[in-house]
XYZ file of C-alpha atoms in Angstrom:
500
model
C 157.063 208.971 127.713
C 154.391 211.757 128.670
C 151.719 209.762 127.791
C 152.274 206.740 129.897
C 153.228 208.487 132.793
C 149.718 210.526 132.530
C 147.847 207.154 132.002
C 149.641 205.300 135.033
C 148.877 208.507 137.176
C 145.093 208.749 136.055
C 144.280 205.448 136.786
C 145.890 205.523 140.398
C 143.866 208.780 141.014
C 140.936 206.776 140.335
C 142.109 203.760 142.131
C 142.553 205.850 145.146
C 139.271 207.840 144.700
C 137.738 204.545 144.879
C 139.469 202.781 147.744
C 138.432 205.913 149.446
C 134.844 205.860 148.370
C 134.271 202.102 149.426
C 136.079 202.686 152.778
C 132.447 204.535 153.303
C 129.978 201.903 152.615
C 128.948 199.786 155.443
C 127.789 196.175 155.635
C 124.433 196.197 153.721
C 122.053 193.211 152.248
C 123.038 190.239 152.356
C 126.844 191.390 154.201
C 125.655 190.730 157.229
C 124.549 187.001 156.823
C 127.657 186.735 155.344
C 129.328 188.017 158.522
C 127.764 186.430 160.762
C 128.581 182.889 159.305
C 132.528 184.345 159.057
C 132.592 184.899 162.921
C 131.436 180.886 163.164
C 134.693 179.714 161.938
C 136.119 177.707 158.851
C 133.862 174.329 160.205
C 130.583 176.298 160.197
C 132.166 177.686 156.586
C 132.887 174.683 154.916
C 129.836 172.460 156.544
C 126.785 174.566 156.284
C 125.212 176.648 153.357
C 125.898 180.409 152.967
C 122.993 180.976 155.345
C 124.861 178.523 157.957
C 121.891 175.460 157.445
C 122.470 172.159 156.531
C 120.820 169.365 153.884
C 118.311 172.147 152.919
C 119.717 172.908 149.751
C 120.521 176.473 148.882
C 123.953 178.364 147.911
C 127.213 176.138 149.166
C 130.517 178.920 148.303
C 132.802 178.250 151.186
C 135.970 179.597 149.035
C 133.945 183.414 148.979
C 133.015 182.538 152.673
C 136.477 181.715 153.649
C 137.532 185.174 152.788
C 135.359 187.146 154.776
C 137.015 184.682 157.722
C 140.212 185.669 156.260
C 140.432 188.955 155.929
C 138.085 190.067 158.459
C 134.078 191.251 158.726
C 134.695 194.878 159.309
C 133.000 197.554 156.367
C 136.253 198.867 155.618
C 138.191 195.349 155.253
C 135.224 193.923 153.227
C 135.113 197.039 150.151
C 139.073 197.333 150.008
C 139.237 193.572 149.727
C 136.243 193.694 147.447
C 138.262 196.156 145.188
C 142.054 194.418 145.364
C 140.542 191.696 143.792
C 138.291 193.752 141.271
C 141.771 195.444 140.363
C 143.480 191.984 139.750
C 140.528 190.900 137.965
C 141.005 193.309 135.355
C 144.828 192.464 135.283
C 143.938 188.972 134.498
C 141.636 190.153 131.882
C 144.528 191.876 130.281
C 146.617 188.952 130.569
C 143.841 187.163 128.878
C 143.675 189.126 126.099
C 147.787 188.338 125.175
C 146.627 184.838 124.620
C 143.247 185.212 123.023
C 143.827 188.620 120.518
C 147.564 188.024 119.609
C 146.880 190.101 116.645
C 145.205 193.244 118.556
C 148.709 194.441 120.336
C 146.706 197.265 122.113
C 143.695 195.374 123.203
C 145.469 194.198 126.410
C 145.632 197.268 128.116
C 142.579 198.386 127.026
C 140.392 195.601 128.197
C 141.807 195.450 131.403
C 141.395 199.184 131.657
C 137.595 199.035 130.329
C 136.154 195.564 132.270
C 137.952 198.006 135.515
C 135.276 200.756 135.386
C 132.343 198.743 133.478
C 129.587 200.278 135.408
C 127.659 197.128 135.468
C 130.026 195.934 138.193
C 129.242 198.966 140.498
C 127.127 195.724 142.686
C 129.861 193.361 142.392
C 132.793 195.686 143.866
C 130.627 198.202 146.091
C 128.452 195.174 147.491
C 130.352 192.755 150.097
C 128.516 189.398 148.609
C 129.794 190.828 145.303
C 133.388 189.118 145.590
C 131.655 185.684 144.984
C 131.036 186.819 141.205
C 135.088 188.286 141.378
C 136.386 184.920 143.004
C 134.781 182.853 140.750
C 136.257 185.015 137.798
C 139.199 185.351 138.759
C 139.563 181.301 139.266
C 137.850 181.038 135.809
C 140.579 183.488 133.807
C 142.984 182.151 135.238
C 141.868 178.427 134.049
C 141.651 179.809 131.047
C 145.582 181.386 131.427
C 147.513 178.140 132.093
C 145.430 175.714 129.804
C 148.048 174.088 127.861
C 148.992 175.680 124.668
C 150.071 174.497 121.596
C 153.519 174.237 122.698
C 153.169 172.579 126.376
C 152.462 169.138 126.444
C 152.622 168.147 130.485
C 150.101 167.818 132.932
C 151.475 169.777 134.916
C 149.195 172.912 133.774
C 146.188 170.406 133.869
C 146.563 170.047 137.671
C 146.444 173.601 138.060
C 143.661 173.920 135.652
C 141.856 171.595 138.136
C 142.688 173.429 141.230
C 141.431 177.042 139.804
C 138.078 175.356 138.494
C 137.230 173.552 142.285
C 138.382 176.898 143.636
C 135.790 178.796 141.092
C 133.060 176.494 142.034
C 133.062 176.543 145.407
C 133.439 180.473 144.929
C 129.940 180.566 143.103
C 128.233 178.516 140.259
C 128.587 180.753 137.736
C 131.890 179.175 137.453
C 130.219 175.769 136.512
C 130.512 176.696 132.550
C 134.455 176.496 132.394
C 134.716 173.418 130.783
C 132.844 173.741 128.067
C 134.810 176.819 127.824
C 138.508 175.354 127.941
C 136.926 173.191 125.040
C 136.224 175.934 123.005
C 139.707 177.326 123.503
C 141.240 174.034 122.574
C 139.177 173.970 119.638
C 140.190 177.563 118.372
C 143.750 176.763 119.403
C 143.398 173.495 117.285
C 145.096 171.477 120.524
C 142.098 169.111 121.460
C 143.892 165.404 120.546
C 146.677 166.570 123.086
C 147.309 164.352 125.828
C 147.665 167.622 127.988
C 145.074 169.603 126.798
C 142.327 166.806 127.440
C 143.917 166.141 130.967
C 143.284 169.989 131.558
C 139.710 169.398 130.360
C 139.260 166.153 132.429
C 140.340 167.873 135.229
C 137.785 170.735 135.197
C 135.277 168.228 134.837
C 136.418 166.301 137.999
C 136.401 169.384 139.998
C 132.565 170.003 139.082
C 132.084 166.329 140.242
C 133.813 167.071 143.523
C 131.876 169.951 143.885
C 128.552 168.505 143.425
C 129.686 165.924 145.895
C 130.639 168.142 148.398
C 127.343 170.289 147.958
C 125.309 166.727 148.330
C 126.908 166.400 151.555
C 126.456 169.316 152.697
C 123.251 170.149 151.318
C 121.295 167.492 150.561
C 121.573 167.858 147.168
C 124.000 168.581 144.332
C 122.353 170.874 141.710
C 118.655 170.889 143.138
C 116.277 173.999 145.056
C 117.136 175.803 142.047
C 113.946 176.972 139.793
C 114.100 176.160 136.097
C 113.270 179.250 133.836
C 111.101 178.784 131.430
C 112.174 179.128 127.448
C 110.534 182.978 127.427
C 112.633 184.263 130.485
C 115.871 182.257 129.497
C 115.710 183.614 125.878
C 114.763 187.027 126.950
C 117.315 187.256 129.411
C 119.882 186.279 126.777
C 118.910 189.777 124.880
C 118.942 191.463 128.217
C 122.214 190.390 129.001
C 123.946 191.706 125.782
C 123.052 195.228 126.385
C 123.104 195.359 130.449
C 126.832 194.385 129.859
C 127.447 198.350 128.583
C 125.049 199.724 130.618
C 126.002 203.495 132.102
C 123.778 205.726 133.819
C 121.822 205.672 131.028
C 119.544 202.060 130.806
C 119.847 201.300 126.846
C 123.445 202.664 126.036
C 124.667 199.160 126.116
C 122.259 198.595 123.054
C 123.998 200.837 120.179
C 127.225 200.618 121.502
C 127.371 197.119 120.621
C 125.369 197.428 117.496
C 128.272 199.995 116.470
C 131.393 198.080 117.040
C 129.818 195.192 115.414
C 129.343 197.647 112.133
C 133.056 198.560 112.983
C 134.064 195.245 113.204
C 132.711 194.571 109.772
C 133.391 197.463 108.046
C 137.446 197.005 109.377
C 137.057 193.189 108.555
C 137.927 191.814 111.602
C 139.697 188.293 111.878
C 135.987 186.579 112.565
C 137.785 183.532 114.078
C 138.103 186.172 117.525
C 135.256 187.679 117.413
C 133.478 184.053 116.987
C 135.476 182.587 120.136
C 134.548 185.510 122.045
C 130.776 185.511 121.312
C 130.932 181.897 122.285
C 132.985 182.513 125.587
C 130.389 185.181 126.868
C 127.303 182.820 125.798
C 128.434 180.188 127.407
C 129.855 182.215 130.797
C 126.399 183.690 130.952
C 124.530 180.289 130.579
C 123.947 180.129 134.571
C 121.834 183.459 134.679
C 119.758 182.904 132.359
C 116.149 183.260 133.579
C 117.236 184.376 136.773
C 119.066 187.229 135.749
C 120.783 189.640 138.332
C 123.154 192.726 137.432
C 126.174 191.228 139.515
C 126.106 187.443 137.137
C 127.368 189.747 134.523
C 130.546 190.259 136.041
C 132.076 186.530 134.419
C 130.508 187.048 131.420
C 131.768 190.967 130.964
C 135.084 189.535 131.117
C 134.957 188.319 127.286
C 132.631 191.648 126.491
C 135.375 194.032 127.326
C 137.988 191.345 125.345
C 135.399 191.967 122.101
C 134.844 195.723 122.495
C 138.886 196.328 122.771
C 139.626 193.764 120.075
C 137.809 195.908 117.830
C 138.255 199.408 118.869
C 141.756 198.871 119.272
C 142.562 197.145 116.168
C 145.597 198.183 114.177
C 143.878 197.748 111.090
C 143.176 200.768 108.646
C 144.225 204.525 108.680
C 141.451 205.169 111.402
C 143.465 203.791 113.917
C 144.025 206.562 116.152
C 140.356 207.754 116.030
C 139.264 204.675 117.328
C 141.857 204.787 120.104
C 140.459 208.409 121.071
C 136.472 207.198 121.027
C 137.464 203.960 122.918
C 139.283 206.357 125.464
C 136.365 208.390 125.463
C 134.411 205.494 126.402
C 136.447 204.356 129.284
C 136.670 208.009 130.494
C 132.916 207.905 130.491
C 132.205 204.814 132.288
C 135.097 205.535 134.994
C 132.784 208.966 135.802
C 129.687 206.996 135.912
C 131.270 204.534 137.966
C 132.696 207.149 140.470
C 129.555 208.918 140.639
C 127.602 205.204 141.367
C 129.941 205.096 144.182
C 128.373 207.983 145.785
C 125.242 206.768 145.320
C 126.526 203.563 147.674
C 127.689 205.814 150.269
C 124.503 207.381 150.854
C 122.691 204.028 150.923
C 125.494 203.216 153.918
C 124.743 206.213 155.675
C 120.625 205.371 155.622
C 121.389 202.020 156.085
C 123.339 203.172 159.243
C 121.176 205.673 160.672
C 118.135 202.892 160.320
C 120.258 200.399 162.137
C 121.624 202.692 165.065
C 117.677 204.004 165.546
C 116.143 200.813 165.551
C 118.766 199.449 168.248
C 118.250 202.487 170.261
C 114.464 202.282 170.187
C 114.731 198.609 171.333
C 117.410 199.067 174.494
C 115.582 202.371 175.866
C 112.875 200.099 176.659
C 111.811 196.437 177.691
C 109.137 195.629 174.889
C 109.375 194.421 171.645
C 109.112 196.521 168.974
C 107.263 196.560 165.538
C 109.136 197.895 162.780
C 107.360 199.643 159.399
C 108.898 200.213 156.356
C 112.234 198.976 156.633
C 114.426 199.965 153.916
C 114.300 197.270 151.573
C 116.713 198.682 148.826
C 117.626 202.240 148.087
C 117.141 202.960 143.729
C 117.929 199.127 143.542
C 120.852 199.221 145.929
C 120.528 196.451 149.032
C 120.161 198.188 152.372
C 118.049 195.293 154.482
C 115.682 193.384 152.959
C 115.578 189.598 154.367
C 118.899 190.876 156.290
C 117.548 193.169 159.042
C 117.928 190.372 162.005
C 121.750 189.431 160.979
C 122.741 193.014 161.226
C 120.660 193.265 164.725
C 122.514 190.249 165.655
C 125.687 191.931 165.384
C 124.935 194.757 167.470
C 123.401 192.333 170.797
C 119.997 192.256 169.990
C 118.362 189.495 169.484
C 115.275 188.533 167.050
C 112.967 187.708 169.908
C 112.697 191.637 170.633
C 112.083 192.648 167.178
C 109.062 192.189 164.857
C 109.763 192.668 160.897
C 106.655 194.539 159.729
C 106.148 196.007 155.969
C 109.474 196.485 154.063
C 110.024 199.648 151.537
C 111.607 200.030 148.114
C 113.286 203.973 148.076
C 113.858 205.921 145.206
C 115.782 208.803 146.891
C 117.363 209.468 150.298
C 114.424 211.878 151.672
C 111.649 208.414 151.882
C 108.603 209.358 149.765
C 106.569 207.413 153.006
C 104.152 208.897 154.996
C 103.223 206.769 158.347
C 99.995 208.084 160.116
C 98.630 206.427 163.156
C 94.683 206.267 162.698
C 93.888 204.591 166.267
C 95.180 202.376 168.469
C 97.217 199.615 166.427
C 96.503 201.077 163.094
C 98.293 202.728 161.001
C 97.783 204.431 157.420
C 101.017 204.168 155.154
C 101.233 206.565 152.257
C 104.170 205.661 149.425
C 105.352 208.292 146.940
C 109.322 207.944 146.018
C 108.714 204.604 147.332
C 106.408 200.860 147.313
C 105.227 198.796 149.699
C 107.123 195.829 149.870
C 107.405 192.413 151.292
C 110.181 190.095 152.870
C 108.949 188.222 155.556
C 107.525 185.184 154.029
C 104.391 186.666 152.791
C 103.102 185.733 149.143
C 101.097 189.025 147.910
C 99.302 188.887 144.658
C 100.944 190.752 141.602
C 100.407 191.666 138.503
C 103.396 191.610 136.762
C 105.479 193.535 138.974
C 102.477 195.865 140.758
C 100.745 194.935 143.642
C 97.219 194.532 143.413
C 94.631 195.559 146.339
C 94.112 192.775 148.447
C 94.452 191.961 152.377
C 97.799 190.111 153.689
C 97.225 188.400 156.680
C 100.365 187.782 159.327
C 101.974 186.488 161.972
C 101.465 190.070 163.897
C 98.894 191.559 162.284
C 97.183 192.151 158.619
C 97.813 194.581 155.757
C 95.335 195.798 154.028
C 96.786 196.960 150.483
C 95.102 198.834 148.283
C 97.783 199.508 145.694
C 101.652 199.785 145.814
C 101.562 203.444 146.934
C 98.886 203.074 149.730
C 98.054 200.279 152.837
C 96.594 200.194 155.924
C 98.536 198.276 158.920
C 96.590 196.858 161.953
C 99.034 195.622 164.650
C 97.634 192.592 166.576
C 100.985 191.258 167.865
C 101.759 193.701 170.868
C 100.722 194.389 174.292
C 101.544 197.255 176.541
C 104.732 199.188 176.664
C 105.969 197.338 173.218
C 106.606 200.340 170.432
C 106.208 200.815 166.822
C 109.177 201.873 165.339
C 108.073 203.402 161.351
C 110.459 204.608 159.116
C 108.830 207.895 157.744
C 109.827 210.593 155.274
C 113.620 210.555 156.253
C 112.980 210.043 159.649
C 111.536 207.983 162.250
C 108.951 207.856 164.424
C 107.986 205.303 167.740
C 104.804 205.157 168.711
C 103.864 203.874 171.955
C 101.735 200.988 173.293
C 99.600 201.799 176.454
């Protein structure tokens, strides 16, 4: 009875310690677009793309949209929101695994418990946009929960099957996949010639038609403005996927921790038939990202990872069964502390993210001019602070875009900057990167190689840069007049400099 009651009381300790470090993160990225389409109402929601434009293609997820309308647009409503649905997530993932790994008794709890503090869904739960991923999930699972089984043979369960896959659509199109995956499950369950089962699968496949129509309507088109990958990128991704999906703080300890299950799932003989659905599930939930792979399209696909990893770690097969339960333990202990520490990490993006914001609306109200901005946090050691989302989170606090000129954009690596802004003469300016790079979100096309900028001069709307590498540039400001103001973000601080 000891141990139970230590479990339950662990895991609200962390539950708490994370409600309490999300209540600190503000809006950031792509939150405040978000936001500010929430504030327009459910028409705006449900007519216009994420970014509130019509028959332009795009992103159409008025389901995630309707949430933020819901249950409100404030920081602290968005993260606990963000993580009540994380948390019921993972309960569905445990439900899941009752129905998928009848023979692993243990694996329920212990999925649940390990997709919970999977540090690869840090961007999913501590990012606002994040809860499209979780919607869409949670719609998905829970598809996958009241497909008929062998022993139901209504349709009732195939009209809910049809109302969780239009609700996982609209929620994001990662979701698109779930038919092929409630075939997959017929086929291990050996159901498919039911009347029931293919009504469940017909209706899936309806909802994807009703979403494509709605999208058409709304956008202009159903699947299109989406880039095709290439066969390198979508294969490579595939490998990239399988190991990001056990990432910790440490980049390849995804990598042998799935090489050594799979050894332990040979070596205990695992039923294959499982481990063979379960391969196939994730494959095909990851499908959409391929090519165009982000951290936070993981979060479907980890759902069937964290089903695999428990179904062999916890397996009551072989004398070794308690050892396994203490390294699996050990593994969920470990990712819960690098998740918890990640969550710190957020918090001190929010407060730059912050301080930017509240200087950049006080530099533009002390005075009538516009004002230039340099270096605008871009991201923060890959965590969103501003990027293409500066002017929504302006908008929010009464300014509008007409007094504010996007400049050059930065890419941090720690808290203190690593960016030196000097003013040569006049209306230019020398910009030194260290813990940093020059970046760019305003339209422009630079010229890369690979991922490094290469010297070269950017002309635009306001001025030119004049790049000599990702660490270095030189700014000349052509745009303002007197009494407008540069307003450069430099070290950890920032400066205005005065036109006169």
């Amino acid at each position: 009875m000891t141990k139970p009651i230590i479990l339950i009381g662990a895991i609200a300790l962390f539950v708490a310690y994370l409600a309490w470090a999300v209540s600190g993160i503000p809006l950031l990225g792509d939150d405040w677009g978000h936001a500010q389409l929430a504030v327009k109402g459910l028409s705006e929601i449900w007519s216009t793309s994420w970014v509130g434009e019509r028959d332009v293609g795009g992103y159409y997820r008025p389901v995630s949209e309707t949430t933020f309308y819901l249950f409100g647009t404030g920081s602290v409503a968005v993260h606990l929101f963000n993580l009540a649905v994380h948390l019921l997530v993972s309960a569905v993932v445990a439900l899941l695994a009752v129905r998928l790994l009848p023979t692993a008794k243990g694996a329920a709890l212990g999925s649940g418990l390990l997709f919970f503090v999977l540090p690869i869904h840090v961007s999913d739960v501590f990012w606002g946009v994040g809860r499209g991923d979780m919607l869409c999930t949670l719609f998905y699972c829970a598809s996958l929960l009241v497909f008929p089984s062998a022993d139901d043979r209504g349709i009732r369960r195939a009209l809910w099957v049809g109302c969780f896959a239009l609700a996982g659509y609209l929620s994001k199109e990662m979701a698109l996949t779930l038919p092929a995956a409630l075939v997959m499950l017929a086929a291990y369950e050996s159901t498919l010639k039911r009347p029931s089962t293919r009504a469940a699968i017909i209706a899936s496949a309806v909802a994807v038609v009703v979403c494509g129509v709605l999208r058409w309507i709304v956008l202009g088109s159903a699947w299109g403005n989406v880039p095709t990958p290439g066969l390198g990128a979508f294969v490579f991704d595939a490998f990239r996927a399988a190991g990001l999906m056990g990432i910790s703080d440490i980049k390849a300890f995804g990598v042998p921790l799935l090489v050594f299950t799979l050894v332990t799932g040979v070596v205990l003989r695992r039923d294959p038939r499982h481990l063979i659905l379960l391969v196939a599930l994730t494959g095909i939930a990851v499908l959409p990202a391929l090519g165009r792979l982000h951290r936070w399209y993981l979060y479907l696909p980890s759902v069937f990872y964290a089903l695999f990893l428990a179904s062999i770690w916890l397996s009551e097969r072989s004398k070794a069964v308690q050892v396994r339960q203490f390294v699996f333990g050990l593994l969920v202990s470990y990712y819960a502390g690098v998740t918890g520490a990640q969550a710190l990490d957020w918090r001190d993006a929010g407060r730059l993210s912050d301080r930017f914001l509240k200087r950049t609306v006080d530099a533009i109200e002390s005075g009538d001019g516009r004002v230039l901005l340099l270096n605008v946090p871009a991201a923060l050691d890959g965590i969103p602070i501003f990027a293409h989302n500066l002017l929504p989170a302006l908008r929010t606090h009464g300014v509008e875009p007409d007094e504010v000129i996007l400049g050059t954009h930065v890419w941090l690596l720690d808290t203190e900057g690593g960016v030196e802004v000097e003013r040569r003469a006049g209306s230019v300016f020398d910009l030194t990167f260290r813990e940093s790079r020059l970046s760019f979100h305003q339209g422009e096309s630079p010229k890369m190689e690979g991922r490094t900028l290469v010297a070269q001069v950017v002309e635009t709307s306001w001025g030119l840069i004049e790049v000599a590498s990702d660490r270095a540039a030189m700014v000349r400001v052509d745009a303002l007049a007197t009494g407008d103001r540069v307003l450069a973000y430099s070290g950890s601080e920032y400066e205005v400099f005065t036109f006169e």
